[in-house]
XYZ file of C-alpha atoms in Angstrom:
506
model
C 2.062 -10.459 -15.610
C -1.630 -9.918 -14.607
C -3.211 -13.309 -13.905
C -2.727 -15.783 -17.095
C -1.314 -12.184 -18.982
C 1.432 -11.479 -19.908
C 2.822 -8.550 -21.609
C 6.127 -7.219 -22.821
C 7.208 -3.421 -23.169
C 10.391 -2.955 -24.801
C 11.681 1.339 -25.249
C 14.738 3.313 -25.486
C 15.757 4.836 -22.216
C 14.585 8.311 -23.953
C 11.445 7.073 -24.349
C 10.329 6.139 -20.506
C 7.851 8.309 -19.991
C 6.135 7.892 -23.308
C 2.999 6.152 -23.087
C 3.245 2.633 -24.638
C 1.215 2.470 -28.230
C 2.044 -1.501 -29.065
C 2.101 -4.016 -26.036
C 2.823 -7.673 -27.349
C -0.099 -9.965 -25.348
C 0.302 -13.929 -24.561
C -1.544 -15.944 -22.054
C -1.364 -18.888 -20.842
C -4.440 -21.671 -19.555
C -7.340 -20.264 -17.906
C -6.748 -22.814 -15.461
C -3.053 -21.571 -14.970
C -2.456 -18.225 -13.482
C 0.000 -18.573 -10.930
C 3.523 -18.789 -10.761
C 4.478 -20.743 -7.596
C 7.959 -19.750 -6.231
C 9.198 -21.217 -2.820
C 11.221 -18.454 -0.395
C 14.676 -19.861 -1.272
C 14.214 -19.942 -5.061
C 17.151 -18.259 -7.521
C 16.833 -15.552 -10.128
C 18.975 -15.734 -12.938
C 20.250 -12.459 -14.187
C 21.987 -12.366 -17.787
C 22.425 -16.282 -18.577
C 22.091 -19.218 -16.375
C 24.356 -21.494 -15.037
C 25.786 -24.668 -17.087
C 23.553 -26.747 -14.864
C 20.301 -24.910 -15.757
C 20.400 -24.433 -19.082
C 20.813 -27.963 -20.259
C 18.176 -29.323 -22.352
C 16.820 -25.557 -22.649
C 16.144 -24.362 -26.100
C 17.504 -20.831 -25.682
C 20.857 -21.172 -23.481
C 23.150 -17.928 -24.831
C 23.346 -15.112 -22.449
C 23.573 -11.677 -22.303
C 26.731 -9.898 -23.878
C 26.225 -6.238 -22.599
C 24.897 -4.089 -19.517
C 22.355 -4.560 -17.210
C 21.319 -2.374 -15.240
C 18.153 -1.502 -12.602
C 16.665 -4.839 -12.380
C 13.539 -4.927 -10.337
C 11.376 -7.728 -9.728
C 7.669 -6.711 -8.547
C 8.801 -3.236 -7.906
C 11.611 -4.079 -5.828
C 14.877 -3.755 -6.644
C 17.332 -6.517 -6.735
C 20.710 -5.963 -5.639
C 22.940 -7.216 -8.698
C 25.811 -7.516 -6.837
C 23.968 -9.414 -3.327
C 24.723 -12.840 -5.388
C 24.693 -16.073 -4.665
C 26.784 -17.133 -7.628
C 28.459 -15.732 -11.047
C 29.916 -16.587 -14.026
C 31.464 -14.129 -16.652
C 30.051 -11.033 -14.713
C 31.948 -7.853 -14.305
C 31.042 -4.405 -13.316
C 29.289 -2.034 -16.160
C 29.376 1.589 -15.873
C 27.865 2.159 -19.116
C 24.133 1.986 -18.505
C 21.816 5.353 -18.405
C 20.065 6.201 -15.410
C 16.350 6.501 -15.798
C 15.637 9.618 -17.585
C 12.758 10.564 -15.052
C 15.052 10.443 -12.512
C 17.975 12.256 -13.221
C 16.045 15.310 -15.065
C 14.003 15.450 -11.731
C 14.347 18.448 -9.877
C 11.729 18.994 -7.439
C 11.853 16.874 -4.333
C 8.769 15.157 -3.984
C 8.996 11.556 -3.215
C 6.678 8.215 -3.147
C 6.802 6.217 -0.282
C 5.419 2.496 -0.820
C 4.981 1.737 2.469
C 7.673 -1.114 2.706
C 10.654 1.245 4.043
C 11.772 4.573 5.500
C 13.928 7.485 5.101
C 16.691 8.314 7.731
C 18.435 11.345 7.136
C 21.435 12.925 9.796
C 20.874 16.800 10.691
C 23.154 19.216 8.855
C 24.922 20.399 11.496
C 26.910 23.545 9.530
C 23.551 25.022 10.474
C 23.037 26.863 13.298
C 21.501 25.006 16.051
C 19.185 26.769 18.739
C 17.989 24.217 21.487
C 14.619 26.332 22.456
C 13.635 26.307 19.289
C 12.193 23.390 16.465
C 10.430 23.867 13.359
C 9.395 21.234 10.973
C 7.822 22.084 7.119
C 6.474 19.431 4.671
C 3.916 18.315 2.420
C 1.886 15.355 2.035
C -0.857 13.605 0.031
C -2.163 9.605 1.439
C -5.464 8.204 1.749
C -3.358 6.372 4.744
C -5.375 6.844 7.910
C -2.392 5.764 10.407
C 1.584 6.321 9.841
C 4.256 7.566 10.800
C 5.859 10.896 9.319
C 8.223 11.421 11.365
C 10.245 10.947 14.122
C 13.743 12.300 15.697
C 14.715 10.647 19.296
C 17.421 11.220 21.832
C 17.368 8.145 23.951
C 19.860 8.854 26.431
C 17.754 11.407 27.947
C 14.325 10.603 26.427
C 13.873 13.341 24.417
C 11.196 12.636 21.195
C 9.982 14.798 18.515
C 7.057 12.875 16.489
C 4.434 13.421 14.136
C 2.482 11.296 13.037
C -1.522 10.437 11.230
C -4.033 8.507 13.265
C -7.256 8.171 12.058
C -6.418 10.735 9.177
C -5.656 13.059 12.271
C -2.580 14.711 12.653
C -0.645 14.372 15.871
C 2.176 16.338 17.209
C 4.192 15.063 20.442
C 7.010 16.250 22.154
C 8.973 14.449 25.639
C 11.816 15.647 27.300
C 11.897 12.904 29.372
C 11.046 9.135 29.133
C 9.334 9.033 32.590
C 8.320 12.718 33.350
C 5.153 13.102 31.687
C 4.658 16.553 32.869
C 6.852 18.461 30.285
C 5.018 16.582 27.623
C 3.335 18.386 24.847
C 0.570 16.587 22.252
C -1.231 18.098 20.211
C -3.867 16.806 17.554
C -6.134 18.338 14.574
C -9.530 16.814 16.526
C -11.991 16.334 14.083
C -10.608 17.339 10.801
C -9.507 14.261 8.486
C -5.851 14.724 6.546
C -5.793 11.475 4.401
C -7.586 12.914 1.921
C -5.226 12.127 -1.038
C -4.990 16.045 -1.728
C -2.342 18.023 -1.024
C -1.707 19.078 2.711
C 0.999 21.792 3.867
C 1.495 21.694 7.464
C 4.060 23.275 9.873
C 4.728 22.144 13.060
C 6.896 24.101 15.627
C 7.539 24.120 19.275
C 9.284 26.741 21.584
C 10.216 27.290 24.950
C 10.824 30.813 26.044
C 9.915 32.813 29.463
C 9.432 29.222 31.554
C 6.470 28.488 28.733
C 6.792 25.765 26.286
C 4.421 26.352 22.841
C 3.544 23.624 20.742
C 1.757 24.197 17.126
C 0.359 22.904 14.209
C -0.411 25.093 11.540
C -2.238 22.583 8.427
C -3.519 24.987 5.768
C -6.233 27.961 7.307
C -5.831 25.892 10.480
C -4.334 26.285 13.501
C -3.762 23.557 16.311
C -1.727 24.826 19.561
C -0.962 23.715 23.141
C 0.804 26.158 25.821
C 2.175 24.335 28.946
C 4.102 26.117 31.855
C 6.904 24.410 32.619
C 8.685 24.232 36.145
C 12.605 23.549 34.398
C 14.435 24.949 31.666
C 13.685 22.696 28.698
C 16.406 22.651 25.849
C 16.377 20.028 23.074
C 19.607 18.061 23.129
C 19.365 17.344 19.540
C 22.542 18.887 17.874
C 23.506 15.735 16.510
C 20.499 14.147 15.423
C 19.228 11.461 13.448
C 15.640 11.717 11.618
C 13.541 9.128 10.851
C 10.512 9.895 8.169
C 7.975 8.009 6.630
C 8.903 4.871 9.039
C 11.542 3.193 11.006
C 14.930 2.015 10.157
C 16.352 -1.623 10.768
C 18.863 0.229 13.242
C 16.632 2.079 15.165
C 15.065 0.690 18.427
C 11.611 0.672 19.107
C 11.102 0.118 22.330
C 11.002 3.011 23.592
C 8.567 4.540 21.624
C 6.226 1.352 20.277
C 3.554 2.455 22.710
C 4.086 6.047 22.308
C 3.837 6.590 18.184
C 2.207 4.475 15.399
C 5.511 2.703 13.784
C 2.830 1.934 10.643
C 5.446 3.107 7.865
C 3.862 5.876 5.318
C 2.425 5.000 1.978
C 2.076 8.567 -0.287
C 3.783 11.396 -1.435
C 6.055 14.017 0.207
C 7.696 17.232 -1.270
C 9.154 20.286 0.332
C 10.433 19.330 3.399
C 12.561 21.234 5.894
C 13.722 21.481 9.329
C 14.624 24.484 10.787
C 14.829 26.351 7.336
C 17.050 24.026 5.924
C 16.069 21.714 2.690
C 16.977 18.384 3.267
C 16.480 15.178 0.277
C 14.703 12.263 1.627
C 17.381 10.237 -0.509
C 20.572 11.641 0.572
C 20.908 8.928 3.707
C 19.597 5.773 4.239
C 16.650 4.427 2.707
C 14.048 1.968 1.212
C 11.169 1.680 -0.151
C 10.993 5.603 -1.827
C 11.750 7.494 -4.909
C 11.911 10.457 -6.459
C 8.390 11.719 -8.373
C 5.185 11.406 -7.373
C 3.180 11.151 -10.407
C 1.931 8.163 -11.996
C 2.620 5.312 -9.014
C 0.772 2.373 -8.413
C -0.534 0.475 -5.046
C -1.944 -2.516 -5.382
C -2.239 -4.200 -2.180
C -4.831 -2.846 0.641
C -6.262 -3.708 4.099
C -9.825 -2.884 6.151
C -10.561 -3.841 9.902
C -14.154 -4.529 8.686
C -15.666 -1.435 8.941
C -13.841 0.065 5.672
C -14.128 0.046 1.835
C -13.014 1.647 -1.037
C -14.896 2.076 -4.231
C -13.035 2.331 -7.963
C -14.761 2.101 -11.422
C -16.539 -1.403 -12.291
C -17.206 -3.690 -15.341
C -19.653 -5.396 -16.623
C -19.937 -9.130 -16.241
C -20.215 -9.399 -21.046
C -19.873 -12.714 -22.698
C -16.315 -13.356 -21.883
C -15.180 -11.623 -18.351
C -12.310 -12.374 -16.008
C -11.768 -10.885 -12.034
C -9.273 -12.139 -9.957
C -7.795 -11.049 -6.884
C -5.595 -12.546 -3.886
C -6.647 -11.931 -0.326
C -5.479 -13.321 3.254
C -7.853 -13.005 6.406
C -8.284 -14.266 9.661
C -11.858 -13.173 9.682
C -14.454 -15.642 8.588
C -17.453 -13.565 7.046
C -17.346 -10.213 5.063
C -17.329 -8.646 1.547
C -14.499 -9.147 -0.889
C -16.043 -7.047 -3.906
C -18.924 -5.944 -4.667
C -20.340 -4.591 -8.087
C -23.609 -2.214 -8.006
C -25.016 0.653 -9.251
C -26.557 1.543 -5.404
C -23.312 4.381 -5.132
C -24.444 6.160 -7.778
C -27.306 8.085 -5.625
C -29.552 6.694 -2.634
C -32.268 6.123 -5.352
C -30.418 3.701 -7.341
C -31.323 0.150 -6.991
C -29.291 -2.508 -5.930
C -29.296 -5.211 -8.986
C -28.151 -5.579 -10.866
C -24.843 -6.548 -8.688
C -22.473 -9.324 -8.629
C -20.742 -9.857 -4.942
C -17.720 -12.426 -3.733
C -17.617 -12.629 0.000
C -16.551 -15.255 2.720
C -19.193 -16.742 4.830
C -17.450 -19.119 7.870
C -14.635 -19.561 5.805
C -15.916 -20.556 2.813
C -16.081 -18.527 -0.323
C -19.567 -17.261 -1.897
C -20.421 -15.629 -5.033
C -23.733 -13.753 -5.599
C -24.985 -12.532 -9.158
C -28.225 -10.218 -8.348
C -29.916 -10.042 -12.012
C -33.624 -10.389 -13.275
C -34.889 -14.199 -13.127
C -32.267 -14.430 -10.113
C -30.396 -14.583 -8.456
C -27.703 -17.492 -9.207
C -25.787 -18.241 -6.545
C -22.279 -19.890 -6.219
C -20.959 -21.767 -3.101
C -17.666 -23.573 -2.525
C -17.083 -27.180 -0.329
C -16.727 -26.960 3.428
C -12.461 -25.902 2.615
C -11.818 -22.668 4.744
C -10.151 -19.639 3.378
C -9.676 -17.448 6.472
C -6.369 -19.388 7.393
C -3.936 -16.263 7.811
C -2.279 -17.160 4.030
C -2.601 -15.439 0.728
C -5.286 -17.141 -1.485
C -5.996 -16.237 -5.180
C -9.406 -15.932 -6.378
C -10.245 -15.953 -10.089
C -13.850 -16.160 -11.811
C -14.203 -16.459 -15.316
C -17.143 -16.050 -17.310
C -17.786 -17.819 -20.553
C -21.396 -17.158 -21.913
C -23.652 -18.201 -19.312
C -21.172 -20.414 -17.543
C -19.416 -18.906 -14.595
C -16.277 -20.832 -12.938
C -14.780 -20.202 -9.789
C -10.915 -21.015 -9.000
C -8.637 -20.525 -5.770
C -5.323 -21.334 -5.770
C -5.906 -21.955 -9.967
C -7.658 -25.241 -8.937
C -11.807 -25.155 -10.028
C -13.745 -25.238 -6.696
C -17.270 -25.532 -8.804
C -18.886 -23.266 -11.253
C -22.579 -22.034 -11.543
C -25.043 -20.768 -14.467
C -26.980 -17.312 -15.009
C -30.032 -17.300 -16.183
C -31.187 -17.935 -19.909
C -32.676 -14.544 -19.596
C -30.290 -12.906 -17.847
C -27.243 -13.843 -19.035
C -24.968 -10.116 -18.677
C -24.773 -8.790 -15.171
C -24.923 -4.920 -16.060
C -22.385 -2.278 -13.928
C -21.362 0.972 -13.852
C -18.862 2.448 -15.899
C -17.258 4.908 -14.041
C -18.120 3.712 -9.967
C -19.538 1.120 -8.190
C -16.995 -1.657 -7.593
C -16.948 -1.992 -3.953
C -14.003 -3.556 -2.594
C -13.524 -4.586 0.861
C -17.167 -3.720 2.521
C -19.903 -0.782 1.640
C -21.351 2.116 2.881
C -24.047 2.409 5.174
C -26.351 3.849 3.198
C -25.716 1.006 0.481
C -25.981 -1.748 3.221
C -29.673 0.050 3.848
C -30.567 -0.583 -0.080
C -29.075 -4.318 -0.022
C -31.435 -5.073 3.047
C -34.134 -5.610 0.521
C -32.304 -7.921 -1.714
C -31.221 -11.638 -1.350
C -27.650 -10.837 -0.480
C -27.514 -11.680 3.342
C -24.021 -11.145 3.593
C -23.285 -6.776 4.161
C -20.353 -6.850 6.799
C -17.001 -5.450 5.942
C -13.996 -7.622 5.303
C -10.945 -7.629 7.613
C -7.923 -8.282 6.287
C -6.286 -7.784 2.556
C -6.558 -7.697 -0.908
C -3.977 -7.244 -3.449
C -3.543 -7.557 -7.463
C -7.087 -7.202 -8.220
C -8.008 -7.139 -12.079
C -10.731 -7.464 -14.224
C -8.472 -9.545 -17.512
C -5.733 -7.985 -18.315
C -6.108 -4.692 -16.024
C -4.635 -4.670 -12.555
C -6.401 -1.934 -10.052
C -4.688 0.958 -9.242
C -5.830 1.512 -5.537
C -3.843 4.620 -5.564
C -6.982 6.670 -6.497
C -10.090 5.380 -4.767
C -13.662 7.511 -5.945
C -15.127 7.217 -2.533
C -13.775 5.113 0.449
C -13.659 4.841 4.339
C -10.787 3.177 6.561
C -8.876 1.629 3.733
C -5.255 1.078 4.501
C -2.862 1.006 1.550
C 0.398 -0.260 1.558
C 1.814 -3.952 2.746
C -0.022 -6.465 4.599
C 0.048 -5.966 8.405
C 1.404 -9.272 10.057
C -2.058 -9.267 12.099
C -3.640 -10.910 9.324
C -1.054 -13.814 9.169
C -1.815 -16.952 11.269
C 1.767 -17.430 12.421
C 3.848 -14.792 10.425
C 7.402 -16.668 11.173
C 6.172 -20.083 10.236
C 4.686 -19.265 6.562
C 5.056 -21.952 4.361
C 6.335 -20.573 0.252
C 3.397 -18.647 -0.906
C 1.853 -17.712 -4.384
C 3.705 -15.095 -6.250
C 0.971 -13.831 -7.317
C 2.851 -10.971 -7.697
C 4.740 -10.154 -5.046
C 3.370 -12.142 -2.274
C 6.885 -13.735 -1.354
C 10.430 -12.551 -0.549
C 12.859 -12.939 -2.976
C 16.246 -13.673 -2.746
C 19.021 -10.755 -3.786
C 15.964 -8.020 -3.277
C 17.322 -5.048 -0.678
């Protein structure tokens, strides 16, 4: 479901990764759009209860298998349920096809969970010695990749990305900070969303501890003398990649390493020469196969954006997005064709932004501009709150929260708001350079937007923000609990999708 969409896709388990040819379309009211579901609402899986499904036109239920049920691409534990009647276990379902024909392990991480994996310990274990191969693709500037801890004598291997850096550490000892190694990739930038290969090893031999990072051509090392005969204690360990585990304790190492769980890909990844799959212990929030996955919920600290392909504002046009902010001014999205080259102009542009709360909508076009402004109700509240504009002819109407806040009118003359095809949809905040070419238009507000944005589309299409053309301190993945007002006290939210917990979901 995509705003007031909805489509179904019906194929034979052979047929997964065939691209769909027919998609069968309904919507519902422009005015209705979201599906409001409170925290301790029930999913019914296969038929409903007695109670339910009186009065209900359809009230037969499923005589068969089900199997992989996932709700907003989360998986809902079939058997974690509250009640049942008639169900039994099924062994007769096919796995997905993708999945079990998949032999390379690469895996997508969503940025919801973690991997934690024990160390194989038929292998040979040598405690001067640690080597850790993998490789990764993110536009993520912070997370954690991994992690391996020995907290009853404070040993830590990490590495980690901050600031699209890569950071190595290594303690022997919670409180002696002498023996402890770091080292960093200073002014090279890894969340690129290409490929990176990286190899990170450390060594003490001859009263000399070596720490090094070898990413591609380059070559990142520290060399400490050390006063005491260092030896990992590690034989048994536990390793923790792509984020943290419910089990595992923090404390010790909250201030030390980011604990920001990973959002990307992974393949090829080894410890000491040994292979180990991500999926073979504990985990959540990953699977196998790279290709093909979707993000569509981002953050910025309000000095970020990310750019993806725009569309024009036609006859008939709908954009709608949710976002949740503590921050009362800054850009939502911006349209323009000012990224295709420092000559391009400005207009013509359409821009959404918050100004003291309050939600504004800007359409730069000839005869203009037409401006749109809401009441004195505040949006930057710490809560999820969907946006939706829909354009019909000259007549452009505003909702949040699918209630009409007030509507506005383009110009007889100007009644399209042109955009690029392939760039210029800003979300988030802008460049510098295009801030310099809006200084000459009416748009007063240029500052960046802190906080998130999730589910945009333009009609039926949601954004992918998996593949951004250009952007600059965009966080993918969940929303940080920063941007909540009082994250234990939310009140039930808009599913709008996946903006609330459901019950049964692992």
């Amino acid at each position: 479901r995509v705003g007031s969409w909805v489509s179904l896709d019906v194929k034979r388990v052979e047929d997964l990764n065939t691209p769909s040819t027919a998609l069968n379309y309904q919507n519902s009211d422009e005015e209705s759009s979201l599906l409001t579901l409170a925290p301790d609402d029930l999913i019914h899986v296969g038929g409903m209860s007695k109670q339910v499904r009186q009065g209900l036109v359809t009230n037969g239920g499923l005589s068969g298998c089900l199997h992989n049920l996932m709700v907003n691409a989360r998986d809902v534990g079939l058997w974690n349920f509250v009640g049942n009647e008639g169900c039994s276990p099924c062994v007769e379902c096919l796995q997905d096809i993708a999945e079990i024909e998949s032999t390379e392990l690469d895996y997508y991480f969503d940025g919801r969970g973690y991997a934690r994996v024990n160390r194989i310990e038929a292998r040979a274990f040598n405690p001067k010695f640690f080597e850790l191969n993998l490789e990764f693709r993110s536009f993520l500037g912070t997370a954690l990749l991994f992690l391996t801890v020995n907290e009853r004598v404070g040993q830590m291997i990490s590495l980690e990305l901050r600031e699209g850096s890569l950071v190595m550490q290594v303690r022997h000892n919670w409180e002696d900070h002498g023996d402890w190694l770091k080292i960093e990739s200073e002014n090279v930038q890894y969340n690129t969303g290409e490929w990176i290969k990286l190899r990170a090893v450390w060594l003490f031999q001859k009263g000399v501890q070596t720490g090094q990072l070898t990413i591609g051509k380059n070559n990142f090392k520290q060399v400490k003398p050390s006063a005491s005969e260092l030896a990992l204690e590690m034989y048994d360990a536990s390793y923790q990649i792509g984020g943290l585990s419910p089990a595992f304790s923090a404390a010790k190492v909250q201030d030390i390493v980011t604990t920001i769980p990973f959002v990307g890909c992974m393949k090829n990844f080894l410890i000491d020469s040994a292979t180990y799959d991500l999926l073979s212990g504990l985990h959540f929030g990953i699977e196998y196969g790279c290709e093909g996955k979707k993000t569509h919920t981002c953050s910025f600290e309000g000095d970020g954006f990310a750019e993806y392909a725009s569309v024009s504002m036609g006859k008939d046009f709908v954009l709608g997005f949710s976002f949740k902010t503590l921050s009362p001014t800054g850009i939502l999205a911006l349209s323009t064709f000012a990224t295709s080259s420092n000559d391009s102009p400005a207009e013509p542009y359409y821009a959404i932004y918050l100004e003291n709360g309050r939600i504004r909508a800007q359409f730069g076009v000839a005869h203009g501009p037409s401006d749109f402004s809401s009441d004195e109700t505040r949006y930057d509240d710490g809560k999820f709150h969907a946006f939706r504009l829909v354009k019909k002819n000259r007549r452009v109407i505003i909702y949040i929260n699918d209630v009409e806040i007030g509507e506005t009118r383009l110009p007889k003359k100007s009644p399209v708001v042109a955009a690029p095809s392939k760039r210029g949809l800003l979300i988030g905040g802008m460049s510098s350079e295009v801030r310099k070419q809006f200084s000459e238009t009416p748009l007063k507000i240029t500052r960046g937007f802190a906080g998130c944005i999730q589910n945009f589309y333009f009609g039926k299409k949601l954004l992918n923000f998996n593949n951004p053309i250009s952007y600059e301190n965009q966080n993918l993945g969940p929303c940080p609990l920063r941007f909540t007002l009082d994250s234990s006290a939310i009140p039930p939210q808009f599913l709008y999708p996946a903006t609330v917990e459901l019950p049964g979901i692992r």
